[in-house]
PDB file of C-alpha atoms in Angstrom:
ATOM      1  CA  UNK A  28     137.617 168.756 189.763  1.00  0.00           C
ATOM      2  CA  UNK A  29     138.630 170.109 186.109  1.00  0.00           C
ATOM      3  CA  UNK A  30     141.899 170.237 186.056  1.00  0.00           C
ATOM      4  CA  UNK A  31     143.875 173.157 183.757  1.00  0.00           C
ATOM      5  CA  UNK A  32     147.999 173.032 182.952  1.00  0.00           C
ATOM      6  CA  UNK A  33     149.334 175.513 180.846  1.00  0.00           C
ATOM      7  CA  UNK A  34     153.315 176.402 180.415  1.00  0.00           C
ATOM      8  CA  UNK A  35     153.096 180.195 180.252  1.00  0.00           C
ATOM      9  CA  UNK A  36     151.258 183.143 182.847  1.00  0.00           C
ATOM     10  CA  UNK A  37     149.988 185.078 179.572  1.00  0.00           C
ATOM     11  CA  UNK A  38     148.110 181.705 178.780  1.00  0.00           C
ATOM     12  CA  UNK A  39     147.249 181.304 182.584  1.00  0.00           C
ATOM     13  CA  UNK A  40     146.083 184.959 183.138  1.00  0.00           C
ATOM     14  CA  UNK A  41     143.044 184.631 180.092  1.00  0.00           C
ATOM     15  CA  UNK A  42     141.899 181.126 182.030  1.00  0.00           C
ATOM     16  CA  UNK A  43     142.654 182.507 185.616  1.00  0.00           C
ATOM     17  CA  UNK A  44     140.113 185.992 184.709  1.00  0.00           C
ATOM     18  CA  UNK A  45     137.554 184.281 182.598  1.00  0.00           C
ATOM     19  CA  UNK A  46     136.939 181.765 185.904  1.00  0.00           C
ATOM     20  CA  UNK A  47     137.792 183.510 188.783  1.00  0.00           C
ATOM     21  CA  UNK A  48     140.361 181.841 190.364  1.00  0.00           C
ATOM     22  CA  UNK A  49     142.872 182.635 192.740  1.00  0.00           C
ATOM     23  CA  UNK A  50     146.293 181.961 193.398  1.00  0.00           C
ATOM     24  CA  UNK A  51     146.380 179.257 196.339  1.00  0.00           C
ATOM     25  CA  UNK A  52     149.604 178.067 196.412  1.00  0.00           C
ATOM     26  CA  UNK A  53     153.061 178.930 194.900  1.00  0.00           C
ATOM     27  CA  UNK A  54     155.994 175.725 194.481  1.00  0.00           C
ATOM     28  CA  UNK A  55     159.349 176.540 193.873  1.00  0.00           C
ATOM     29  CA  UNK A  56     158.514 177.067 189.972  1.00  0.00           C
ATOM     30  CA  UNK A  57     154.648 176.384 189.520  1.00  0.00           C
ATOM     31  CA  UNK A  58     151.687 178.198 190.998  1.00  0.00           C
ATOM     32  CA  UNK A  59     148.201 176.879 191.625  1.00  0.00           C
ATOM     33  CA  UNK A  60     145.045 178.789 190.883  1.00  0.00           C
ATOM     34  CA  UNK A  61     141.487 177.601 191.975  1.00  0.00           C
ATOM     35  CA  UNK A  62     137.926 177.909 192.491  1.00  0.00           C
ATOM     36  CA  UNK A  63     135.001 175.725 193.859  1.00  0.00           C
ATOM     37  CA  UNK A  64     135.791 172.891 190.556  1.00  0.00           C
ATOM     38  CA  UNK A  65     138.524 174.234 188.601  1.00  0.00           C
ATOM     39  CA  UNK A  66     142.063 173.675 189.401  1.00  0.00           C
ATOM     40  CA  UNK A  67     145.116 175.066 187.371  1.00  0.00           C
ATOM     41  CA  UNK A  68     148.760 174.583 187.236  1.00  0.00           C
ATOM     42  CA  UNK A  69     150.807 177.145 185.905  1.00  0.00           C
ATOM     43  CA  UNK A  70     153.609 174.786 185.277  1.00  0.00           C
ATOM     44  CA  UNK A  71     156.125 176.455 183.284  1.00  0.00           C
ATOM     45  CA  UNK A  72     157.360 175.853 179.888  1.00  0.00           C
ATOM     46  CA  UNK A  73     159.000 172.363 178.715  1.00  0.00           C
ATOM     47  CA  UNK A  74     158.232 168.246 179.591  1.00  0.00           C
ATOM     48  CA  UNK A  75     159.948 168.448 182.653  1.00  0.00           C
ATOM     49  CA  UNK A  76     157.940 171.569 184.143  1.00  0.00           C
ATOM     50  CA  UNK A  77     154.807 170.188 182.347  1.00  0.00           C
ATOM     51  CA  UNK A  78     155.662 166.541 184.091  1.00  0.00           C
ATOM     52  CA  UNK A  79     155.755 168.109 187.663  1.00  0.00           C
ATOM     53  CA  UNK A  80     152.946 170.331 187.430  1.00  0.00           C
ATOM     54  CA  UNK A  81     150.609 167.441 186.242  1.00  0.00           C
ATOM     55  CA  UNK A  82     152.018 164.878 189.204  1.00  0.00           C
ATOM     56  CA  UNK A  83     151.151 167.632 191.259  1.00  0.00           C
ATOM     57  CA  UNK A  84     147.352 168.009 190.108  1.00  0.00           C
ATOM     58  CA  UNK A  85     146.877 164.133 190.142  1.00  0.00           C
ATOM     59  CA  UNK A  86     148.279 163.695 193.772  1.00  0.00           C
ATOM     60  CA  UNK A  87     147.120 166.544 195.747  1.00  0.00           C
ATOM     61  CA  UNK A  88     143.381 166.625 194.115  1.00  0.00           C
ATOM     62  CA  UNK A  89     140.345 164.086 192.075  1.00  0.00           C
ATOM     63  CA  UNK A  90     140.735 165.091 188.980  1.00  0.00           C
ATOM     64  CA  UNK A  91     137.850 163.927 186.505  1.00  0.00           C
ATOM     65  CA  UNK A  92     139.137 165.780 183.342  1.00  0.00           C
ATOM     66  CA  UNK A  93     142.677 167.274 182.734  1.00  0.00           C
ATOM     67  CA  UNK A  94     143.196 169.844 179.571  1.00  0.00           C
ATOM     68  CA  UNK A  95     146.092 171.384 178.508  1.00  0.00           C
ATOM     69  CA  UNK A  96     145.777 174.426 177.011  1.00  0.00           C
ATOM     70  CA  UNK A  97     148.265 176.825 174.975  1.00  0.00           C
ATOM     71  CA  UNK A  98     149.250 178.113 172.310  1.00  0.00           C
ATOM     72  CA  UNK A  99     151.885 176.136 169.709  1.00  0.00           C
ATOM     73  CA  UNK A 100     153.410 176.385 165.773  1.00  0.00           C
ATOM     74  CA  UNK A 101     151.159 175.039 162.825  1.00  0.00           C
ATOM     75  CA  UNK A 102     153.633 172.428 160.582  1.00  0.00           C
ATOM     76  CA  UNK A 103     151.236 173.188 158.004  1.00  0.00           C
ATOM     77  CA  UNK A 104     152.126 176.391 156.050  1.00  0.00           C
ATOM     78  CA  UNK A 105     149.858 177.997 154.123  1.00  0.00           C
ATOM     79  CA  UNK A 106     146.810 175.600 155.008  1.00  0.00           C
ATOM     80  CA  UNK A 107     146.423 176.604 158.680  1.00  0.00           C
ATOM     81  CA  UNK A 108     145.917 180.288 160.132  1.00  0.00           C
ATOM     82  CA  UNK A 109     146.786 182.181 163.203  1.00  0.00           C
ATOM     83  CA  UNK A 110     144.136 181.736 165.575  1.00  0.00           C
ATOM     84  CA  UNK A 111     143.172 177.922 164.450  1.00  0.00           C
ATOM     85  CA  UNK A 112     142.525 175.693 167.169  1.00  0.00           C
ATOM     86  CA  UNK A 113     143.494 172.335 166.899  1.00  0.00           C
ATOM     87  CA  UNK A 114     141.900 169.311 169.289  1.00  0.00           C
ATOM     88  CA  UNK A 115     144.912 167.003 169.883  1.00  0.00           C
ATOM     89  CA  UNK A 116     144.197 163.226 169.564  1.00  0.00           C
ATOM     90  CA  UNK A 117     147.797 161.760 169.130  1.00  0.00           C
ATOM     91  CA  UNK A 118     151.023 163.516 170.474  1.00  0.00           C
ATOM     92  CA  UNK A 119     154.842 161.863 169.552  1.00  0.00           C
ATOM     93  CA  UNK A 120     158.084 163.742 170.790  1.00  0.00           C
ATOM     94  CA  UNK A 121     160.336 164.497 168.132  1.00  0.00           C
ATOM     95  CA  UNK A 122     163.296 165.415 170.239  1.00  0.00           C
ATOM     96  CA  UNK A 123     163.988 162.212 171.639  1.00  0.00           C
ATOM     97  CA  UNK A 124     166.843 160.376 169.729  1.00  0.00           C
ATOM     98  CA  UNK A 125     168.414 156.371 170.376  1.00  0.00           C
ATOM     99  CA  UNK A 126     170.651 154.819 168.681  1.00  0.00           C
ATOM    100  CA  UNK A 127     169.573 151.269 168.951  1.00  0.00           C
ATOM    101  CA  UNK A 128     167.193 148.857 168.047  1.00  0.00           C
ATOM    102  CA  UNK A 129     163.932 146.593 169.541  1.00  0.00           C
ATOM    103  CA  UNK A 130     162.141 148.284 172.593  1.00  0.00           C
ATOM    104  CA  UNK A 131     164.991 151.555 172.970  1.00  0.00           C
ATOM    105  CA  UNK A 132     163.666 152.303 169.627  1.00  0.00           C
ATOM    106  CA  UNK A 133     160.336 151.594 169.849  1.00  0.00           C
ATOM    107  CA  UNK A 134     160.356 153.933 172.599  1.00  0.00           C
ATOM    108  CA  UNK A 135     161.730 156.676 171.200  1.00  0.00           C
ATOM    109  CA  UNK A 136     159.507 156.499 168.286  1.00  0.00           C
ATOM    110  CA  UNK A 137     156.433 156.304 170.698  1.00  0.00           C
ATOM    111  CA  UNK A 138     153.142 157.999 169.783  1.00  0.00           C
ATOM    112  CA  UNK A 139     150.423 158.462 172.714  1.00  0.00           C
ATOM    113  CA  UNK A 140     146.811 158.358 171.021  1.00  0.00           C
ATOM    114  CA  UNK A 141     144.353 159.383 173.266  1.00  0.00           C
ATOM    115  CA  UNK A 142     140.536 158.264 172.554  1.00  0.00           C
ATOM    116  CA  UNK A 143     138.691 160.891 175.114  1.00  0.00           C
ATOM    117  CA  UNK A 144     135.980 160.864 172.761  1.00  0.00           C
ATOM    118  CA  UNK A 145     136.033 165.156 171.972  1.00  0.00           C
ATOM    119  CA  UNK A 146     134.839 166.025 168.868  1.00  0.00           C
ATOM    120  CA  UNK A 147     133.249 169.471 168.382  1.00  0.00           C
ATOM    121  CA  UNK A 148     131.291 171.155 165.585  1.00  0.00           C
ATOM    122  CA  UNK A 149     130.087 174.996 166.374  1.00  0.00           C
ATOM    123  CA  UNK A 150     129.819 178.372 164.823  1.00  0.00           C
ATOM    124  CA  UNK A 151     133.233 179.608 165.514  1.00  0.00           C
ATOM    125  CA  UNK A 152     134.684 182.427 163.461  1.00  0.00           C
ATOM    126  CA  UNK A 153     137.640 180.394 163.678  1.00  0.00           C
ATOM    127  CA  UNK A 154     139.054 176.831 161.911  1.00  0.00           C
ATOM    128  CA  UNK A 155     138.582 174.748 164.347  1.00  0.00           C
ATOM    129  CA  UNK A 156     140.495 171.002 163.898  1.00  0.00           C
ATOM    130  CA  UNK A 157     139.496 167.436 165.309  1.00  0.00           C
ATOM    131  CA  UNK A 158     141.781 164.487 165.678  1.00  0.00           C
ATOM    132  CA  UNK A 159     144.900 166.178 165.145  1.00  0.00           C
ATOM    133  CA  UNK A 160     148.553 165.260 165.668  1.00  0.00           C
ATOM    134  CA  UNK A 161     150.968 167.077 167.879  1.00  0.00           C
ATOM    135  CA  UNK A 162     154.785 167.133 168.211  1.00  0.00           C
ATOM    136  CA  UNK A 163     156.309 168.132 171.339  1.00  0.00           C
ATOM    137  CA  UNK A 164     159.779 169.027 172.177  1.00  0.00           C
ATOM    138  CA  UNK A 165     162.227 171.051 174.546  1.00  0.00           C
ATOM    139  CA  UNK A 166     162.572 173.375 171.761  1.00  0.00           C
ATOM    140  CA  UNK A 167     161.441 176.351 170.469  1.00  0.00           C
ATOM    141  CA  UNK A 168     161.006 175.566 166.871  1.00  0.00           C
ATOM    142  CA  UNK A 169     161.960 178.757 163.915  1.00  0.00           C
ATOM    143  CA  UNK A 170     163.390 177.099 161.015  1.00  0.00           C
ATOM    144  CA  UNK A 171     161.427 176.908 158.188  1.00  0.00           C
ATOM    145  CA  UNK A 172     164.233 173.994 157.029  1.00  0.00           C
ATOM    146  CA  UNK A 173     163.319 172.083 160.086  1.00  0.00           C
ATOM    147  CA  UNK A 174     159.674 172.543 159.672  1.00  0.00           C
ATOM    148  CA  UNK A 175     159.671 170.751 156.231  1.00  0.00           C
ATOM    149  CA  UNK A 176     162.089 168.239 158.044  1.00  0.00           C
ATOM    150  CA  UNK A 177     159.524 167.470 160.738  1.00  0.00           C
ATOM    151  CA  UNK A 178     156.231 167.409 158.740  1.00  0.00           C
ATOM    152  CA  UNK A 179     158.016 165.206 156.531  1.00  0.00           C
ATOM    153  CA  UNK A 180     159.246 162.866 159.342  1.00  0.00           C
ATOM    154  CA  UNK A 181     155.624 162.965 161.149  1.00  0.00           C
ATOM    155  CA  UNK A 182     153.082 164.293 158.995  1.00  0.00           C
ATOM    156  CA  UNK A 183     152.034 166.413 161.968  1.00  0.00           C
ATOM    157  CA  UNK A 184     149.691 169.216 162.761  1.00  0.00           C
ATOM    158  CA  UNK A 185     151.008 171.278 165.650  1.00  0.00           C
ATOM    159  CA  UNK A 186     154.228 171.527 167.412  1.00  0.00           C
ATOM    160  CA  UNK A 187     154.710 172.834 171.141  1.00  0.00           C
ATOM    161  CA  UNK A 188     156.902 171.888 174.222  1.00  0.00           C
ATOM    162  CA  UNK A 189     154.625 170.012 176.851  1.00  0.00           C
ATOM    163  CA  UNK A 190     151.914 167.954 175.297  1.00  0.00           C
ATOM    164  CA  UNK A 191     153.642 164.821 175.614  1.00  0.00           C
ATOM    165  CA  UNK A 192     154.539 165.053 178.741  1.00  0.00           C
ATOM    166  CA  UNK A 193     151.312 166.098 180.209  1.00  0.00           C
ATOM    167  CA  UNK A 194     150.012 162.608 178.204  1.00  0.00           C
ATOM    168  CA  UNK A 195     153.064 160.698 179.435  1.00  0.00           C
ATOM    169  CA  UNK A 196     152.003 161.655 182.823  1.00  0.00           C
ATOM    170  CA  UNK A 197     148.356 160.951 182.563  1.00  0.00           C
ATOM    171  CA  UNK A 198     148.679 157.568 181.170  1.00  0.00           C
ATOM    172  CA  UNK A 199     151.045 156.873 184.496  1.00  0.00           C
ATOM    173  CA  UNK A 200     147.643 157.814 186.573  1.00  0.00           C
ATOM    174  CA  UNK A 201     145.174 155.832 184.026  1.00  0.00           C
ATOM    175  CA  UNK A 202     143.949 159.183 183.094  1.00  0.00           C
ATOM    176  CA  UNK A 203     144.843 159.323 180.194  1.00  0.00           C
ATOM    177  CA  UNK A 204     141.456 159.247 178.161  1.00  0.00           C
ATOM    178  CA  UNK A 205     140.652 161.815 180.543  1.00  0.00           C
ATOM    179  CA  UNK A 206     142.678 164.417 178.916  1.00  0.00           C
ATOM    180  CA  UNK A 207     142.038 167.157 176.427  1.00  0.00           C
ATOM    181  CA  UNK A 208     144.528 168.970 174.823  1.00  0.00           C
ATOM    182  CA  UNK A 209     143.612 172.433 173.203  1.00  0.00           C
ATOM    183  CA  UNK A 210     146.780 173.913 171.069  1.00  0.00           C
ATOM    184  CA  UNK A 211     145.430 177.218 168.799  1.00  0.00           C
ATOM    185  CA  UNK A 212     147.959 178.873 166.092  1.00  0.00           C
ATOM    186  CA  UNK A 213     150.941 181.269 167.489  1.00  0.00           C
ATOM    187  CA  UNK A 214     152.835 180.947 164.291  1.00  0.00           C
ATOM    188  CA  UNK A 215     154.325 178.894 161.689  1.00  0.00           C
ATOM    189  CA  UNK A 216     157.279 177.761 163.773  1.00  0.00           C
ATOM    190  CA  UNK A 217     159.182 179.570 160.952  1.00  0.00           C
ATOM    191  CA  UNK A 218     161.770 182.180 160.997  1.00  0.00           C
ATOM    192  CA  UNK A 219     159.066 184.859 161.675  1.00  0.00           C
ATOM    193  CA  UNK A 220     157.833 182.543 164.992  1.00  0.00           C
ATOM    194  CA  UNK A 221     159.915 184.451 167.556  1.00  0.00           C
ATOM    195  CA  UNK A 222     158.031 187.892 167.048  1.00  0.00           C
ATOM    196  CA  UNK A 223     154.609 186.111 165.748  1.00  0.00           C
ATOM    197  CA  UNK A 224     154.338 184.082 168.824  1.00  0.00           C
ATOM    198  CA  UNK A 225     153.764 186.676 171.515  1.00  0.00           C
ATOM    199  CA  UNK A 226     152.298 188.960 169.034  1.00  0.00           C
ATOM    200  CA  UNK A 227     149.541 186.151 168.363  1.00  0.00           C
ATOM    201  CA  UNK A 228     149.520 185.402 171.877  1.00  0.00           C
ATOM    202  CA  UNK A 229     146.550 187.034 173.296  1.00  0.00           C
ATOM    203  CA  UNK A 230     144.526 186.474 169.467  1.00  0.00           C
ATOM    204  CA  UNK A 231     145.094 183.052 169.827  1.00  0.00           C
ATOM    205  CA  UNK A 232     144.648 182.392 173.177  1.00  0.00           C
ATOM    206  CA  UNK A 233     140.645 184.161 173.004  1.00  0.00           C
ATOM    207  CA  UNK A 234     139.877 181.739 170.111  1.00  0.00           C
ATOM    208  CA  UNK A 235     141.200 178.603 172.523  1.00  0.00           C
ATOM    209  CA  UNK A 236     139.354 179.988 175.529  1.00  0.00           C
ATOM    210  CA  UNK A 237     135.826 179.771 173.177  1.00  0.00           C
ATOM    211  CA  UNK A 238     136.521 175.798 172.925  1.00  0.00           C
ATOM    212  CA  UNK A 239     137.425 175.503 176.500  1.00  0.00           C
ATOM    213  CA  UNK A 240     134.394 177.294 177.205  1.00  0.00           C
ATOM    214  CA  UNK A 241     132.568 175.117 175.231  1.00  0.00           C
ATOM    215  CA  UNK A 242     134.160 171.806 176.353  1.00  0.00           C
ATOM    216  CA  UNK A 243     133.599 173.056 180.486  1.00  0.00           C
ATOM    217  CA  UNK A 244     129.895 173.618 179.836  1.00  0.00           C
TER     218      UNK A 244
END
């Protein structure tokens, strides 16, 4: 089966309508929606929730191909736009902090790559973005001060809240190289990000659902 995790239901609902599933069973904080080879988990926002809701896929069905799909910040100012969709190739976390050297650091400085072989060219009315980077954290990013802190740091593309984890996960399974990771433009995890992002929501989530189309068929 295809397996789906997204953090939010107004990212769930576009996937759940455009594929007919239905609701199947309901956890304590994440709901599963299905049909005949598509499975998702509506996980809830954050690496923990994201880190459940993927154990859950990989130990209660086969899953051949995982994707994580949502919306997330750009780090890039003026050079991306709402509605971009960005195809995630390495993730980092940029929350994670240890004060020591060797392997504790090494670790905390981790960056998953994943080489799942997606690369796609089309007529979209939108940018769309190949090997990008993603940062993940359990924190809503609006700080334009903290954005030119981060792309500084990382040189990163996107920023979100579950990525990681859903990698972290995957490469626990060996599935790793099996995921896909579809992030399109909210807003520009600036001071403005807190209205932009649900006002972009439903813009940016069509443009995502045209490369998840794509990558299904």
């Amino acid at each position: 089966m295809i397996g789906i995790i997204t953090a939010m239901q107004e990212e769930a609902e576009h996937i759940i309508k455009m594929y007919g599933l239905k609701n199947t069973k309901k956890l304590k904080n994440i709901s599963i929606y299905e049909n005949d080879n598509i499975v998702l988990a509506l996980a809830g926002i954050g690496k923990v929730q994201a880190s459940i809701g993927v154990t859950y896929l990989f130990l209660n069905y086969d899953i051949s191909k995982l994707i994580n799909i949502g919306i997330a910040g750009s780090l890039l100012g003026k050079n991306a736009s709402i509605g971009d969709v960005f195809l995630v190739n390495k993730i980092s976390q940029h929350d994670m902090y240890l004060p020591f050297d060797g392997s504790h650091l090494d670790y905390a400085k981790r960056e998953i790559v994943i080489n799942n072989n997606i690369f796609l060219d089309g007529d979209f009315e939108f940018k769309l973005v190949n090997n990008s980077y993603c940062l993940t954290g359990d924190q809503f990013i609006d700080d334009n001060n903290k954005v030119s802190e981060l792309r500084g740091k990382y040189n990163a593309d996107v920023i979100e809240m579950e990525a990681f984890a859903v990698a972290s996960v995957a490469r626990e399974f060996d599935k790793l190289d099996n995921c896909i990771f579809i992030k399109a433009i909210s807003d520009g995890a600036d001071s403005d990000a807190k209205d932009a992002h649900m006002g972009n929501l439903d813009f940016a989530m069509q443009n995502s659902l045209k490369v998840l189309e794509k990558i299904i068929n």
